[in-house]
mmCIF file of C-alpha atoms (C1' of nucleotides) in Angstrom:
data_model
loop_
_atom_site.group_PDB
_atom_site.id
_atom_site.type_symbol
_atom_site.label_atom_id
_atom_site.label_comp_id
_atom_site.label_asym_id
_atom_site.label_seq_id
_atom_site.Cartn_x
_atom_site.Cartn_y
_atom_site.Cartn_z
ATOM 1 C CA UNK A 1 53.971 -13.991 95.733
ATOM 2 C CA UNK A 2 52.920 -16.662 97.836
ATOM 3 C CA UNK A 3 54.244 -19.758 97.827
ATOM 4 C CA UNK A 4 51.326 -22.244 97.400
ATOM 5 C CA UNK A 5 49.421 -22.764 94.287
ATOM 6 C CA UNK A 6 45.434 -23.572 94.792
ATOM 7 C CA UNK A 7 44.768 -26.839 95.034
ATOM 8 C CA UNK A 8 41.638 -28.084 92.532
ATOM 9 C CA UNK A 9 38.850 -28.926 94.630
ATOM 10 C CA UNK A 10 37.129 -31.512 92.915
ATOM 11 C CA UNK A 11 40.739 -33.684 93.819
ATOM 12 C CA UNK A 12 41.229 -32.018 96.875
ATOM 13 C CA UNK A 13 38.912 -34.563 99.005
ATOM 14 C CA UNK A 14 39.783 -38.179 100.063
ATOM 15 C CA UNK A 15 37.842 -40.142 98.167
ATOM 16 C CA UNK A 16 37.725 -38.501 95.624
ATOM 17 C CA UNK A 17 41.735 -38.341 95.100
ATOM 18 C CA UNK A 18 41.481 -42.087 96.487
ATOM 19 C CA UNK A 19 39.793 -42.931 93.208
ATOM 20 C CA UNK A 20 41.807 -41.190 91.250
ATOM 21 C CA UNK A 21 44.552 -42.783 92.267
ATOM 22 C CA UNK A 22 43.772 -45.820 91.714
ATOM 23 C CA UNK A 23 42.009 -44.970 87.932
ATOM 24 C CA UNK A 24 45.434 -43.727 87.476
ATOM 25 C CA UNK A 25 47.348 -47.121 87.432
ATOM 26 C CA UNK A 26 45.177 -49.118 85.909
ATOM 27 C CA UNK A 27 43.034 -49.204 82.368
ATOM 28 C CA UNK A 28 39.496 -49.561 83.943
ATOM 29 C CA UNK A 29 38.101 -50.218 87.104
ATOM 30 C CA UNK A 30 34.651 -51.562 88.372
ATOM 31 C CA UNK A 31 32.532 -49.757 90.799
ATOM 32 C CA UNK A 32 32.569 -52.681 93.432
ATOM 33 C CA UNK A 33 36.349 -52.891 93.101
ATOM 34 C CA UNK A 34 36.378 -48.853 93.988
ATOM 35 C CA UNK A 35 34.059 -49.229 96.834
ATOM 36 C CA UNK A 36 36.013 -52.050 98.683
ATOM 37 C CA UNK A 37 39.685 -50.269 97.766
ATOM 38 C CA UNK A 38 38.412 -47.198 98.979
ATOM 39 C CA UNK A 39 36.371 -48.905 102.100
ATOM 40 C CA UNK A 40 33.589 -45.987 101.211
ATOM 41 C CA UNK A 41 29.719 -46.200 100.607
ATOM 42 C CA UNK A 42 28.162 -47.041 97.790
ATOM 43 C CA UNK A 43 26.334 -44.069 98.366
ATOM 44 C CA UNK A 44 29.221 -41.801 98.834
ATOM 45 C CA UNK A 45 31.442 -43.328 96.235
ATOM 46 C CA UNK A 46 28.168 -42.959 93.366
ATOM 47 C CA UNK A 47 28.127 -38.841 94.491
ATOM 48 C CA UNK A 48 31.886 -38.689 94.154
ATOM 49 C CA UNK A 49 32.273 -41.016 90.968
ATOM 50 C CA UNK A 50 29.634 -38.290 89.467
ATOM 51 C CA UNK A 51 31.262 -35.284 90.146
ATOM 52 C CA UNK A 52 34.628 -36.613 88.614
ATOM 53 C CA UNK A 53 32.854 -37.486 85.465
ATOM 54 C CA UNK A 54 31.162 -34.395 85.257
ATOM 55 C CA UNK A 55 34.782 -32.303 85.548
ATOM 56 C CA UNK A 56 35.573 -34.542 82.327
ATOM 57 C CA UNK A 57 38.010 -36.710 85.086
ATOM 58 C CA UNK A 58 36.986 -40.470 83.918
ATOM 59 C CA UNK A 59 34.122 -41.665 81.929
ATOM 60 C CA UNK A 60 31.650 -43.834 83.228
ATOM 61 C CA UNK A 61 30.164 -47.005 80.942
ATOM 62 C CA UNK A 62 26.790 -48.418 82.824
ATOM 63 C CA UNK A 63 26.601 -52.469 80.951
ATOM 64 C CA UNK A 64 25.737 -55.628 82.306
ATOM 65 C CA UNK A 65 27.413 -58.616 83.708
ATOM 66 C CA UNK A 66 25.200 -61.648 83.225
ATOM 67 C CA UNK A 67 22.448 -60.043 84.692
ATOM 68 C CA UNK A 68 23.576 -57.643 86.950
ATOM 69 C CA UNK A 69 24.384 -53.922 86.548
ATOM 70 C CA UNK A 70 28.245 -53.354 86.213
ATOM 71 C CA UNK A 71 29.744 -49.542 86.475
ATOM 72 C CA UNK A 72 32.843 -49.434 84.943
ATOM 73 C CA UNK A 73 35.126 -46.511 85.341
ATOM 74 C CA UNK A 74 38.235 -44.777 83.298
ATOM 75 C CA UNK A 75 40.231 -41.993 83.813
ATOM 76 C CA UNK A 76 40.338 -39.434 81.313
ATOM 77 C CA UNK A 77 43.745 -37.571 79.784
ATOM 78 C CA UNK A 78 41.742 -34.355 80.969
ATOM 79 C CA UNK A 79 42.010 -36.363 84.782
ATOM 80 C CA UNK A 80 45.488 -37.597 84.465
ATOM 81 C CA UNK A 81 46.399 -34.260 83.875
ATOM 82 C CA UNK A 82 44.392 -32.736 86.753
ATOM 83 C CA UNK A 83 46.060 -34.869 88.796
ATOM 84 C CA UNK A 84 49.431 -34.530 87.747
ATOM 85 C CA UNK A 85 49.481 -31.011 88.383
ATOM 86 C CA UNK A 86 47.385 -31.276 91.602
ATOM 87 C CA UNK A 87 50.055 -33.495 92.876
ATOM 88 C CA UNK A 88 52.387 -31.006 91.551
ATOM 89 C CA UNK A 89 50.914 -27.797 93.539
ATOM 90 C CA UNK A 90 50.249 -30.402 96.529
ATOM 91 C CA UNK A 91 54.210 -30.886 96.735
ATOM 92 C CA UNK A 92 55.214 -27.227 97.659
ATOM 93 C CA UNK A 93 52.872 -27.644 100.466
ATOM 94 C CA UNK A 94 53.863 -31.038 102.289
ATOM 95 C CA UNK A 95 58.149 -30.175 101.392
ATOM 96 C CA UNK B 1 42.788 -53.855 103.176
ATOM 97 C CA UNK B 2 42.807 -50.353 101.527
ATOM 98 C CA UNK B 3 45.584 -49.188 100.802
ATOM 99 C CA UNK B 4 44.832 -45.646 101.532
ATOM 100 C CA UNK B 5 45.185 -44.619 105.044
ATOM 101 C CA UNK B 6 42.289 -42.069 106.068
ATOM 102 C CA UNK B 7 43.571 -38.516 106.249
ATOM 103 C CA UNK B 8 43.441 -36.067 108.748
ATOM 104 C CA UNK B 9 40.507 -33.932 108.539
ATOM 105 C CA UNK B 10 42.251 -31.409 110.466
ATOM 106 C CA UNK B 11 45.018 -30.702 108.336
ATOM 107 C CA UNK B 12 43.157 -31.713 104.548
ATOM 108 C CA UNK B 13 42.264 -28.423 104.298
ATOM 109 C CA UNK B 14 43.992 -26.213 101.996
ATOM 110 C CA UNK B 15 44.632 -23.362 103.959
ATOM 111 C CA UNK B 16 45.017 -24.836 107.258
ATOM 112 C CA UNK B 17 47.845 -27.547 105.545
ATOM 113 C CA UNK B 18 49.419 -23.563 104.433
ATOM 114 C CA UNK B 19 49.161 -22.511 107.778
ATOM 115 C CA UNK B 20 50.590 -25.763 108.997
ATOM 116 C CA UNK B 21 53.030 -25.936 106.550
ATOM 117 C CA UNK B 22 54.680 -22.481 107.335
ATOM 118 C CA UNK B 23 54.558 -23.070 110.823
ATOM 119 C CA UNK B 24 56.919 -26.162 110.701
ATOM 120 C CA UNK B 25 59.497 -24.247 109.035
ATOM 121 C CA UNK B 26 59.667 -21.467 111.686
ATOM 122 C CA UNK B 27 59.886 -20.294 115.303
ATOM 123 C CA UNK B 28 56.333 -18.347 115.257
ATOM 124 C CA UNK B 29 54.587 -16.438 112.802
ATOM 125 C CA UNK B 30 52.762 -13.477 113.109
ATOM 126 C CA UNK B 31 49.149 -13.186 111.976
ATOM 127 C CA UNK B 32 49.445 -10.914 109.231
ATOM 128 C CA UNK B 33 52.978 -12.817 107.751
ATOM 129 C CA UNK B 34 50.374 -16.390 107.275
ATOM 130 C CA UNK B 35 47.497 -13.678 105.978
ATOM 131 C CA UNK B 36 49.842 -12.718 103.186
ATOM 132 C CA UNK B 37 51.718 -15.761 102.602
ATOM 133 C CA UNK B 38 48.646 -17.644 102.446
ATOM 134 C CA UNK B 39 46.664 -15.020 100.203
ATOM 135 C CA UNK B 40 43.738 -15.448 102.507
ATOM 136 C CA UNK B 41 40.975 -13.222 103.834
ATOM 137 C CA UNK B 42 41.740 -12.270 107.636
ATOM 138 C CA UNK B 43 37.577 -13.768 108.380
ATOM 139 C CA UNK B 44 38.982 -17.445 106.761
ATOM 140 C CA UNK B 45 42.179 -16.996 108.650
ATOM 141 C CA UNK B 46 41.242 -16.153 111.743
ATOM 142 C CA UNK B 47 38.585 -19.279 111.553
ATOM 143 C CA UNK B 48 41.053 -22.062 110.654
ATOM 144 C CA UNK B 49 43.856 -20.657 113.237
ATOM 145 C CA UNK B 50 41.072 -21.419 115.834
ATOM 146 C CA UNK B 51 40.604 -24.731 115.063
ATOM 147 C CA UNK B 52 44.478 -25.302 115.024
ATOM 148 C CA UNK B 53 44.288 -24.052 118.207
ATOM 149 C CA UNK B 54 41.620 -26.240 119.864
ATOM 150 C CA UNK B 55 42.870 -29.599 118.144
ATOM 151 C CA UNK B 56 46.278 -28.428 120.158
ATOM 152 C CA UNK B 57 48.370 -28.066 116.850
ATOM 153 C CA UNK B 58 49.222 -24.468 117.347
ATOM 154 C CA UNK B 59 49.464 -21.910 120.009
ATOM 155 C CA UNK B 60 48.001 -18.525 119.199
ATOM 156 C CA UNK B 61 49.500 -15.870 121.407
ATOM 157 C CA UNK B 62 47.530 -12.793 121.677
ATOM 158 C CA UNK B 63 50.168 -9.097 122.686
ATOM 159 C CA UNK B 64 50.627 -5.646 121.626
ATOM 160 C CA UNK B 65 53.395 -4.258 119.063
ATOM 161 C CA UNK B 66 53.159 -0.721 120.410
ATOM 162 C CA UNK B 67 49.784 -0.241 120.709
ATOM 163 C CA UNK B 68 48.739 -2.139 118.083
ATOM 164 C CA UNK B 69 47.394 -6.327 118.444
ATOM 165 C CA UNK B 70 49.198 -8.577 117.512
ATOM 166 C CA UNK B 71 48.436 -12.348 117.282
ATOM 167 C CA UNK B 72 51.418 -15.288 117.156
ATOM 168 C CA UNK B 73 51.066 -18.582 116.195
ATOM 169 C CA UNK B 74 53.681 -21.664 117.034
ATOM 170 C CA UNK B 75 53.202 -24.503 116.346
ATOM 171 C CA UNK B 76 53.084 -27.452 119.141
ATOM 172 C CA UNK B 77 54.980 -30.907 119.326
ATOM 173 C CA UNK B 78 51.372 -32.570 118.920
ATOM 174 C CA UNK B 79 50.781 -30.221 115.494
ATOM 175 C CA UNK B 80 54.534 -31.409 114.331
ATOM 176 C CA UNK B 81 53.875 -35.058 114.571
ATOM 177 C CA UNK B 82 49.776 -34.707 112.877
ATOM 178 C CA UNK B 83 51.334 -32.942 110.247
ATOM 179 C CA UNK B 84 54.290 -35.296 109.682
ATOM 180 C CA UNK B 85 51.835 -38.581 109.562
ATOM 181 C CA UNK B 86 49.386 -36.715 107.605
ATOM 182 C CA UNK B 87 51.970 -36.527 105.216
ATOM 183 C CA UNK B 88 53.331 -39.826 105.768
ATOM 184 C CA UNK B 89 49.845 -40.830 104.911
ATOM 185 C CA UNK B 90 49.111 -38.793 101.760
ATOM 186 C CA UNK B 91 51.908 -40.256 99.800
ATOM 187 C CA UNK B 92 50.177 -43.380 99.600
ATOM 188 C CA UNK B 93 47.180 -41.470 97.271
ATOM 189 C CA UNK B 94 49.527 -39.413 95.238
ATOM 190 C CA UNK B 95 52.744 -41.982 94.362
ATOM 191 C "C1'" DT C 1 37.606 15.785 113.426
ATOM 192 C "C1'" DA C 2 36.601 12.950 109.639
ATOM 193 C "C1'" DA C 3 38.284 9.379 106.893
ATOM 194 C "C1'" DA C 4 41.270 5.674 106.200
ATOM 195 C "C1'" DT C 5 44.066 1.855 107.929
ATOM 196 C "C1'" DA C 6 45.358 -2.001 111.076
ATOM 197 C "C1'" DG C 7 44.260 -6.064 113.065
ATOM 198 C "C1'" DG C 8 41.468 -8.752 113.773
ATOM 199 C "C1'" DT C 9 36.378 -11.530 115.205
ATOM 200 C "C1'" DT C 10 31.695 -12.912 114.432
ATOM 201 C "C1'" DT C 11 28.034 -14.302 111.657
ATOM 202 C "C1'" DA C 12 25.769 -15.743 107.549
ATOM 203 C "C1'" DT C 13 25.882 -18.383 103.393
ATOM 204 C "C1'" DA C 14 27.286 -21.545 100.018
ATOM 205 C "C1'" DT C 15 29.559 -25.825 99.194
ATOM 206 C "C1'" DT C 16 30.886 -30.450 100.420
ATOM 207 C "C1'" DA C 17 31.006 -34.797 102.404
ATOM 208 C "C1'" DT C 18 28.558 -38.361 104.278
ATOM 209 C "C1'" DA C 19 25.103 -41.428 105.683
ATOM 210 C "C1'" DA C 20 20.559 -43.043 105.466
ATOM 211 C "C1'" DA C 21 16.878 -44.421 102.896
ATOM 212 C "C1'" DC C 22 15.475 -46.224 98.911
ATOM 213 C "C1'" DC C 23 14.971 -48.974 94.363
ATOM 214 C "C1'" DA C 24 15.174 -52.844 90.977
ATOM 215 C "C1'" DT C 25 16.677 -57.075 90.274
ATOM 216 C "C1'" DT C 26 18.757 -61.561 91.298
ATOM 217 C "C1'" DT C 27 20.063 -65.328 94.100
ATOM 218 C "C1'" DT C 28 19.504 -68.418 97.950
ATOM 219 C "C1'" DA C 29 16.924 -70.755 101.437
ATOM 220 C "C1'" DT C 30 12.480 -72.952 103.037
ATOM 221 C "C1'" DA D 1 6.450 -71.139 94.927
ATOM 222 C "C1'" DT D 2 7.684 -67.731 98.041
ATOM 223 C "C1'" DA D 3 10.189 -65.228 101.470
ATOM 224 C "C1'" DA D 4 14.468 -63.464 102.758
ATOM 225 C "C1'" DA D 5 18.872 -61.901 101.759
ATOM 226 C "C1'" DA D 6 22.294 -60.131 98.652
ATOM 227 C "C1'" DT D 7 23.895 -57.288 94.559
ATOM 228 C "C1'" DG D 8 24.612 -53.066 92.580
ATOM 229 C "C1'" DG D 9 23.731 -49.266 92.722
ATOM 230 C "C1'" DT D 10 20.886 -43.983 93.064
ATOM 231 C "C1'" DT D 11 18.539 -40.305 95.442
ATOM 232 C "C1'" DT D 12 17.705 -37.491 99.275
ATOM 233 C "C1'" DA D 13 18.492 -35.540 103.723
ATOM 234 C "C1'" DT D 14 21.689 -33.972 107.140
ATOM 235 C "C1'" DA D 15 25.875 -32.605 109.136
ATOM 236 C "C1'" DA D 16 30.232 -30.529 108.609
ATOM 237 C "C1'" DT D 17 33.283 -27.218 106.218
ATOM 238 C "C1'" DA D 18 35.024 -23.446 103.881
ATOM 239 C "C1'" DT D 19 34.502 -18.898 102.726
ATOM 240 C "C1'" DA D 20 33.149 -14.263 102.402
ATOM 241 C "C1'" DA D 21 30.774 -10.453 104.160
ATOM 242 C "C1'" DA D 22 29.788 -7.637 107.800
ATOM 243 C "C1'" DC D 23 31.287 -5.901 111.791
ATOM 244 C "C1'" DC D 24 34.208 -4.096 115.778
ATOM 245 C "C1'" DT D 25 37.858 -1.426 118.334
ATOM 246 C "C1'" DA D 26 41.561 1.255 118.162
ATOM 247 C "C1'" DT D 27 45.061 3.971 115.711
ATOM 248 C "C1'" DT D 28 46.980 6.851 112.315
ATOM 249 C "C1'" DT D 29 46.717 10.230 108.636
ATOM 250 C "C1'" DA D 30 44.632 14.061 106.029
#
DNA sequence: TAAATAGGTTTATATTATAAACCATTTTAT
DNA sequence: ATAAAATGGTTTATAATATAAACCTATTTA
């Protein structure tokens, strides 16, 4: 048996586990406030932010602030769990 | 400032962190003991051990057991300390 | 002596990450 | 009033990565 259990792709990648981790601790978070925590592209961070909500990770609500777009993200229980257990498997390979 | 420290593309791979990770516990491995621990294909192994090699985290020693090849791997001070602050560095995603 | 096994390497392909270019709108400066 | 810059992103193209498949050389077994 070996000793290290797979590690989900979609979490295994630093921004993407980056965002997680901070949709994690809090109840929502805005897409500006993920791009500057992060220090990523807009571009990048939009691709990434995508993928997650398309694994059922975090929902994404598109509304406006005044008049400007506002992208407002929360992590799912299906994502809280993902990342539980990726941090889990992660463990038995950084002990 | 983020607080996420970027991480070692090197070593954020999940079967070269497996690789890594065995190797810090040990003397030297043999090629076939990280194929089996690691569940992965010889091709994938034999890929990632390379680029151990050439970032100077591991030493691949190349001999004969009888008459058979056989291919060692140790891993180097510099590979020790990457691993350690890639580590170091991880926590702050996964806490 | 043919087939299977050992111990790998090389090459091709699929996936991923990333940056660059772009778009629509709003705000600020002239 | 209009041009320029900023906001808040998305889409597309490219580069890097991971992975598997094919291959190679030699050895052992049937």
């Amino acid at each position: 048996m070996s000793p290290f259990s797979p590690l989900d792709p979609l979490l295994h990648s630093q921004l993407r586990l980056a965002v997680m981790s901070l949709l994690i601790g809090v109840d929502e978070a805005e897409f500006t406030f993920l791009k500057e925590q992060t220090q990523s592209t807009a571009g990048n961070l939009s691709v990434q932010l995508d993928k997650l909500e398309k694994a059922g990770y975090i929902e994404i609500t598109k509304s406006f602030r005044g008049k400007r777009p506002l992208t407002t993200c929360k992590i799912t229980q299906k994502g809280v769990t993902a990342f539980e257990s990726y941090v889990e498997n992660l463990k038995k390979y950084i002990e």
